[in-house]
mmCIF file of C-alpha atoms in Angstrom:
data_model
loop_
_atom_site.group_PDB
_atom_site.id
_atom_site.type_symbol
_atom_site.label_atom_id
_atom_site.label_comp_id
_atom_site.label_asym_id
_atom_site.label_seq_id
_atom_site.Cartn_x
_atom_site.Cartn_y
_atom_site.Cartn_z
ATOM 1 C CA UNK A 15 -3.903 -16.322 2.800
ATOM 2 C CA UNK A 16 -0.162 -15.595 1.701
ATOM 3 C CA UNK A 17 1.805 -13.885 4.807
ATOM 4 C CA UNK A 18 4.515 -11.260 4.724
ATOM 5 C CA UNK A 19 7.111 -11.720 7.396
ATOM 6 C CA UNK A 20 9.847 -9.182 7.095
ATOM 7 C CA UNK A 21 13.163 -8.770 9.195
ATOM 8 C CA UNK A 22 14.868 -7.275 11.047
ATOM 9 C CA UNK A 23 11.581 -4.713 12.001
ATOM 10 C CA UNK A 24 14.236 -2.475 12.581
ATOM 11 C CA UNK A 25 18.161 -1.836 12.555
ATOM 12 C CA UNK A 26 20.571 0.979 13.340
ATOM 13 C CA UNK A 27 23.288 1.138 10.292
ATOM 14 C CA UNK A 28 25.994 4.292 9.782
ATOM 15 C CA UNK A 29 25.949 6.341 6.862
ATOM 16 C CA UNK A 30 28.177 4.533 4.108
ATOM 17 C CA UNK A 31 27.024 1.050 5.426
ATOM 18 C CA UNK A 32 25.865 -1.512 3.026
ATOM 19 C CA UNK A 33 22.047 -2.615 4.476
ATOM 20 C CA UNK A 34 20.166 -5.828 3.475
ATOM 21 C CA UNK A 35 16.502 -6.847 4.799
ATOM 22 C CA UNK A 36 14.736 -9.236 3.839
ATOM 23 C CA UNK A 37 10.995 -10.487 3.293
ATOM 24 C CA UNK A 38 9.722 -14.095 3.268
ATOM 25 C CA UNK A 39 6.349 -14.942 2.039
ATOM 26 C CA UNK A 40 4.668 -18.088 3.395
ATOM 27 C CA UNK A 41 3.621 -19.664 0.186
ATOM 28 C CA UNK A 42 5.648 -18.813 -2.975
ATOM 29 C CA UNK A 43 4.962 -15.886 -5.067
ATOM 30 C CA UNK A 44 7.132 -15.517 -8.359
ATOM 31 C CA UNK A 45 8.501 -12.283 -8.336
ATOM 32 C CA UNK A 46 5.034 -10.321 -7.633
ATOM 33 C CA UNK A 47 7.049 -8.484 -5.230
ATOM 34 C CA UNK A 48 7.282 -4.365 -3.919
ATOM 35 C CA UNK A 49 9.449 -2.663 -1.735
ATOM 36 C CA UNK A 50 8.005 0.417 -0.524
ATOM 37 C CA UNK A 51 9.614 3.763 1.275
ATOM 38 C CA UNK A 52 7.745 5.346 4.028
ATOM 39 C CA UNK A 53 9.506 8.421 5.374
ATOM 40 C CA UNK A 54 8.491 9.994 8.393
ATOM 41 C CA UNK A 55 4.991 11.680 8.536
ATOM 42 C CA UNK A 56 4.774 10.915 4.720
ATOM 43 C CA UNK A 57 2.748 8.990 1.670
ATOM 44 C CA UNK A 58 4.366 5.492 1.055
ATOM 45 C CA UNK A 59 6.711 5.931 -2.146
ATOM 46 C CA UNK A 60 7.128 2.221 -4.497
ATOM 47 C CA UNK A 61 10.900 1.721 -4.882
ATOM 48 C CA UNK A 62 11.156 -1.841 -6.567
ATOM 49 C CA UNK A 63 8.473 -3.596 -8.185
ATOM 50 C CA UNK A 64 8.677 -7.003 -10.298
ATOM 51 C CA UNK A 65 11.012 -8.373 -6.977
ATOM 52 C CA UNK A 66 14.390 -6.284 -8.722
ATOM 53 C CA UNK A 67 12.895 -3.094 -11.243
ATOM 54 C CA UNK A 68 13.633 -0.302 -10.277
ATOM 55 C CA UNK A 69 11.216 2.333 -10.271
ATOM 56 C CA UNK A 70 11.708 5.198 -12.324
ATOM 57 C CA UNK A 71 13.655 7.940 -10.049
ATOM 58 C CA UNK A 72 15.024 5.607 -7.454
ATOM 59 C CA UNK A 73 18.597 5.711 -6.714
ATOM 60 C CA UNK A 74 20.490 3.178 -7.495
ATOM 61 C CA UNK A 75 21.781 2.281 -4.299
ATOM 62 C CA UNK A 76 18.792 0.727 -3.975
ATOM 63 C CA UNK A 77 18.539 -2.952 -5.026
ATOM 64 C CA UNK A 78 15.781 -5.803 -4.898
ATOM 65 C CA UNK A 79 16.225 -9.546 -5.588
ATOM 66 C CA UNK A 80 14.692 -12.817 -4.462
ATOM 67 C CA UNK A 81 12.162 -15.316 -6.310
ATOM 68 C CA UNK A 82 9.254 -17.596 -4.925
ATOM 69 C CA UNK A 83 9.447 -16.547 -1.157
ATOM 70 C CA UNK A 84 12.437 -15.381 -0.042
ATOM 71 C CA UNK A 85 13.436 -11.541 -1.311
ATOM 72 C CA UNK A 86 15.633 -8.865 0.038
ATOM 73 C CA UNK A 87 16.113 -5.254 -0.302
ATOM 74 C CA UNK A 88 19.760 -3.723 -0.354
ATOM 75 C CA UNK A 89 20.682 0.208 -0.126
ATOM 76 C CA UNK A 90 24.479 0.068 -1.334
ATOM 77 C CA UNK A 91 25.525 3.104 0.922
ATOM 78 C CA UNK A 92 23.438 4.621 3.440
ATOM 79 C CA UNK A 93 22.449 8.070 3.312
ATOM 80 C CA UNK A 94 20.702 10.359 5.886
ATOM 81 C CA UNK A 95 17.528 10.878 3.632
ATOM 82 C CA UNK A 96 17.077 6.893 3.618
ATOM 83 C CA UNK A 97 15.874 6.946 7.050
ATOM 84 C CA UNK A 98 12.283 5.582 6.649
ATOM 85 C CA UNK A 99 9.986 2.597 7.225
ATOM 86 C CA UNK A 100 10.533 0.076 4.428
ATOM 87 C CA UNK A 101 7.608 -2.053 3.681
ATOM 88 C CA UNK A 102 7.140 -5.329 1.284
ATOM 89 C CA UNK A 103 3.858 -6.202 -0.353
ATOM 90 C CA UNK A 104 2.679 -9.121 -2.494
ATOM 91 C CA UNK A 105 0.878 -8.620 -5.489
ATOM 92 C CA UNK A 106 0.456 -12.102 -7.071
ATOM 93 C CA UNK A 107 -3.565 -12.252 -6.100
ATOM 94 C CA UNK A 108 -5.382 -10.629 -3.682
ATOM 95 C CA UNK A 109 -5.371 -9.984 -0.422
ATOM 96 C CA UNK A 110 -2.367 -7.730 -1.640
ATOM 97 C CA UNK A 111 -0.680 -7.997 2.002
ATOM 98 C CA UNK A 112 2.251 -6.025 3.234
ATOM 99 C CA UNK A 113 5.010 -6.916 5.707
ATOM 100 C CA UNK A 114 5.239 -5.574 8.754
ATOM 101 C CA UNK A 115 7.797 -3.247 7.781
ATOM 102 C CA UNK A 116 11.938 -2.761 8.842
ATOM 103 C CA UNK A 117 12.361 0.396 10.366
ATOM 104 C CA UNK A 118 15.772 2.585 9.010
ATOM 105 C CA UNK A 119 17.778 4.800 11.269
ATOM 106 C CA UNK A 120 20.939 6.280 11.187
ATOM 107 C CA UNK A 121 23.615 5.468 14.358
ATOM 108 C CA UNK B 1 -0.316 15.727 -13.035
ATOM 109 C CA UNK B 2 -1.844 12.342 -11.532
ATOM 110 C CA UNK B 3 -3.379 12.685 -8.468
ATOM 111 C CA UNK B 4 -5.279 10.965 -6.227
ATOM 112 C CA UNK B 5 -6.986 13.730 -3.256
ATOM 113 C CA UNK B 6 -9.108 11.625 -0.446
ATOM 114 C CA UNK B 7 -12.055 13.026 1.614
ATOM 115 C CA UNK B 8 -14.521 11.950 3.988
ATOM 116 C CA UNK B 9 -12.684 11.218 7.101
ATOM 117 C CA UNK B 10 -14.348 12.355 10.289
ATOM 118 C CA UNK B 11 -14.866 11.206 13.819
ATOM 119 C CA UNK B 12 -17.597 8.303 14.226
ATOM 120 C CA UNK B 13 -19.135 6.629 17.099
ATOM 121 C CA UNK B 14 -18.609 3.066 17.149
ATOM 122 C CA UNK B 15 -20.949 1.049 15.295
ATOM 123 C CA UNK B 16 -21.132 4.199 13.108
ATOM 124 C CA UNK B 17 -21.565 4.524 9.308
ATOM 125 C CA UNK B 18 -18.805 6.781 6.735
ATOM 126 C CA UNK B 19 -18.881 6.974 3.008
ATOM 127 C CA UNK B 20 -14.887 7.902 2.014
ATOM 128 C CA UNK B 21 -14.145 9.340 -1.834
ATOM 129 C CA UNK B 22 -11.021 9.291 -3.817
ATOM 130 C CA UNK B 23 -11.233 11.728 -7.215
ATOM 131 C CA UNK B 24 -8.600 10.573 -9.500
ATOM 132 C CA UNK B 25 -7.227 12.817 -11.998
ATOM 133 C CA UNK B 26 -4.557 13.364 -14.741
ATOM 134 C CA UNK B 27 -4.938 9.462 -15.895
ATOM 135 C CA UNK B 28 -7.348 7.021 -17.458
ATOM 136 C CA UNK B 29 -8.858 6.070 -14.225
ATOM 137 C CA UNK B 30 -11.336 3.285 -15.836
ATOM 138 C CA UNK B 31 -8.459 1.508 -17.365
ATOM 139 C CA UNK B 32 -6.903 0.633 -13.938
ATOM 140 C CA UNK B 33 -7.764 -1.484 -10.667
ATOM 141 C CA UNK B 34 -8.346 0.894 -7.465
ATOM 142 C CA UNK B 35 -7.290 0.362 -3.595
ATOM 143 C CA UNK B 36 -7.991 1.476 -0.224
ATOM 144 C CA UNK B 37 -5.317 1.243 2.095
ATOM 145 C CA UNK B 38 -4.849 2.133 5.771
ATOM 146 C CA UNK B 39 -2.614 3.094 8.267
ATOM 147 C CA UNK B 40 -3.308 3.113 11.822
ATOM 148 C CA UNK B 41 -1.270 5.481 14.149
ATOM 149 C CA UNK B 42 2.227 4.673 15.122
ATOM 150 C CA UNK B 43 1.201 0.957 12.714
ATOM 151 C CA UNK B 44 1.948 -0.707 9.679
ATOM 152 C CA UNK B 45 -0.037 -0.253 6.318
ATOM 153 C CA UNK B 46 -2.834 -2.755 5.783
ATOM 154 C CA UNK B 47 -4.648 -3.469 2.577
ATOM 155 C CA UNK B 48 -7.878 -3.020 2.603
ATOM 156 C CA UNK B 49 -9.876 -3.422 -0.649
ATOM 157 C CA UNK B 50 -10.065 -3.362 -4.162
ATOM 158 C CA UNK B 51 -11.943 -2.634 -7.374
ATOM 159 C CA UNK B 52 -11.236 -3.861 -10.919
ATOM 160 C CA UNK B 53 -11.536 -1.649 -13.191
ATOM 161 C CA UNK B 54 -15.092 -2.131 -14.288
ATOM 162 C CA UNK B 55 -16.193 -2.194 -10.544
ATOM 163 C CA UNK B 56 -17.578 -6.011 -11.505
ATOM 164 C CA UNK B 57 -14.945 -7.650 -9.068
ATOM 165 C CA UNK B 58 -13.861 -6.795 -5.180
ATOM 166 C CA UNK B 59 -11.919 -7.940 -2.974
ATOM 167 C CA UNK B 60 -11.739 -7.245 0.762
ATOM 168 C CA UNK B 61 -9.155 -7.960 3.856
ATOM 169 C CA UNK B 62 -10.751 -9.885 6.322
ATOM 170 C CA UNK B 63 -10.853 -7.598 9.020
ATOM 171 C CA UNK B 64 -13.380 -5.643 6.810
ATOM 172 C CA UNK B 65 -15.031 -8.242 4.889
ATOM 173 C CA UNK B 66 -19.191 -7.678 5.416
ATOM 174 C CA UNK B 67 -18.796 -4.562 7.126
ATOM 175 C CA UNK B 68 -17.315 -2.537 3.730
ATOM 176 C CA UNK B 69 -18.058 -1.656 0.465
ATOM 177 C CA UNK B 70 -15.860 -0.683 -2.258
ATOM 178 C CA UNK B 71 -16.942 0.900 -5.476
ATOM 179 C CA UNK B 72 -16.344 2.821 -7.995
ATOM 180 C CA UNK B 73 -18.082 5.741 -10.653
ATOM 181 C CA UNK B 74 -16.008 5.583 -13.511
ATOM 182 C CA UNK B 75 -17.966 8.749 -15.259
ATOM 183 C CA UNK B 76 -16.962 10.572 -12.221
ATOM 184 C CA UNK B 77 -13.135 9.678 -11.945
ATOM 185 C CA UNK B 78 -14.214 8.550 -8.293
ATOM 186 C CA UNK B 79 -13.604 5.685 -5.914
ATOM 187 C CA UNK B 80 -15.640 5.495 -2.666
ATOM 188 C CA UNK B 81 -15.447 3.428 0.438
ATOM 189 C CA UNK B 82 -18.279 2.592 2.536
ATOM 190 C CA UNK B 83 -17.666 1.870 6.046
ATOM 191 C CA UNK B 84 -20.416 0.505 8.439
ATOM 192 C CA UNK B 85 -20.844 -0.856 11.408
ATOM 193 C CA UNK B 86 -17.272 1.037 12.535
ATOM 194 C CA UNK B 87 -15.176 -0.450 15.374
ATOM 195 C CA UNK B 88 -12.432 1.542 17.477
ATOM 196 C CA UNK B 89 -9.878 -0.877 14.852
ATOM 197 C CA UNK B 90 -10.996 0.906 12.168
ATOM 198 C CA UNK B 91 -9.275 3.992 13.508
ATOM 199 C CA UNK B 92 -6.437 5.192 10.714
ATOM 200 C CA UNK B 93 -5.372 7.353 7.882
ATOM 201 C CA UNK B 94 -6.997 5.743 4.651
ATOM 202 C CA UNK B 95 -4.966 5.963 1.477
ATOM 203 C CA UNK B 96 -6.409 5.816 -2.269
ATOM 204 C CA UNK B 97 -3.758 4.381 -4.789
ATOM 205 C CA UNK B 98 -3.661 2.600 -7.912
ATOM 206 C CA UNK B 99 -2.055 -0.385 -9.635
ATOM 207 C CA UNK B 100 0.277 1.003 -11.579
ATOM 208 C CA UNK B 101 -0.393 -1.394 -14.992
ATOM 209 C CA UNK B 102 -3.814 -1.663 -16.460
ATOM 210 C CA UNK B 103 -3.538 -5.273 -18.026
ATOM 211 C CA UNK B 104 -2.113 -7.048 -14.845
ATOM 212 C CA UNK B 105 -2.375 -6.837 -10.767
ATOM 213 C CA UNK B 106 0.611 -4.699 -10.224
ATOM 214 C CA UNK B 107 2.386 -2.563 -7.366
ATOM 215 C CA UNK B 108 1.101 0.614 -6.497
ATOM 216 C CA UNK B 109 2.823 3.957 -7.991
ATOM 217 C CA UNK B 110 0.265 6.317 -7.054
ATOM 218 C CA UNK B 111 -1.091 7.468 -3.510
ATOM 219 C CA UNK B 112 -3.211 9.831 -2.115
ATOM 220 C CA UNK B 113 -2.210 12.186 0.737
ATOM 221 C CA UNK B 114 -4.717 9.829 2.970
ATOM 222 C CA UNK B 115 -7.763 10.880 4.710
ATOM 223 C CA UNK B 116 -7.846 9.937 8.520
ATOM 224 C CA UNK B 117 -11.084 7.923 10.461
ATOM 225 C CA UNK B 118 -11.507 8.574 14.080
ATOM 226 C CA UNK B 119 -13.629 5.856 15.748
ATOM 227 C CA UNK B 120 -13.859 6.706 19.071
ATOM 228 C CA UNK B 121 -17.049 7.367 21.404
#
């Protein structure tokens, strides 16, 4: 099976700050790649899906990119309500797997 | 309004048997392919299962594979998850959600609220 390594699994950025994590799959994967946001106490919400759409509603601050197995996930400028677990999942074939997940909080 | 509302989570013994249901509503539920997915406390989210749309093909994680049992009643807007032979592992907050195209494997737009499994003696 296909595993989803993701890094860092959690960073400390100010509000403002340009963040980037990434997510590497062990066997390539096109782009059948999602970012997901996980706030606090709360369902998981799909931000990108297709490695770098945009789902409808997102802010733009939010970007995806990557191909095969190497993606990333930027938020332009960090705001409080970004503070969240973000998780990656393939979706290529199944098992649809998730990474681990980068943890989001505000210094 | 689509929604996805989960039910069935209790607290089991281990080795114990649970039957979980997801009603769908406010969509075409037998034109898409159907997941469980769980979360255990303070963890990550794990995949779990799936149904295709017809219920003719499923797919499990390994952790669960011959001790689960996904299906679905498309007459009844309803997905269901049978658990058996329940280990203290199996403790989490179970999510329903859907692909979110019905002609290919796609991310998942839609998720239940969860419904949480206690395995615990």
């Amino acid at each position: 099976d296909i595993q989803m390594t993701q890094s860092p699994s959690s960073l400390s950025a100010s509000v403002g700050d340009r963040v980037t994590f990434t997510c590497r799959a062990s066997q390539g994967i096109s782009n059948y790649l999602a970012w997901y946001q996980q706030k606090p106490g709360k369902v998981p919400k799909l931000l990108i899906y297709a490695a770098s759409t945009l789902q409808s509603g997102v802010p733009s601050r939010f970007s995806g990119s990557g191909s095969g197995t190497d993606f990333t996930l930027t938020i332009s400028a960090l705001q409080p309500e970004d503070v969240a677990t973000y998780y990656c999942q393939k979706y290529n074939s199944a098992p649809r797997t998730f990474g681990q997940g980068t943890k989001v909080e505000i210094k | 309004e689509v929604q996805l509302v989960e039910s069935g989570g209790v607290v089991v013994q281990p080795g114990g048997s649970l039957r979980l249901s997801c009603a769908a509503s406010g969509f075409t539920f037998d034109d898409y392919t159907m997941h469980w997915v769980r979360q255990a406390p303070g963890k990550g989210l794990e995949w779990v299962s799936l149904v295709s749309w017809d219920g003719d093909n499923t797919y499990y994680a390994d952790s669960v594979e011959g001790r689960f049992i996904i299906s679905r009643d498309n007459s009844r807007n309803s997905l269901y998850l049978q658990m058996n032979s329940l280990k203290t592992e199996d403790t989490a907050l179970y999510f329903c959600t859907k692909d979110m195209s019905s002609s290919a494997w796609s991310a998942f737009n839609i998720w239940g609220q969860g419904t949480m499994v206690t395995v615990s003696s």
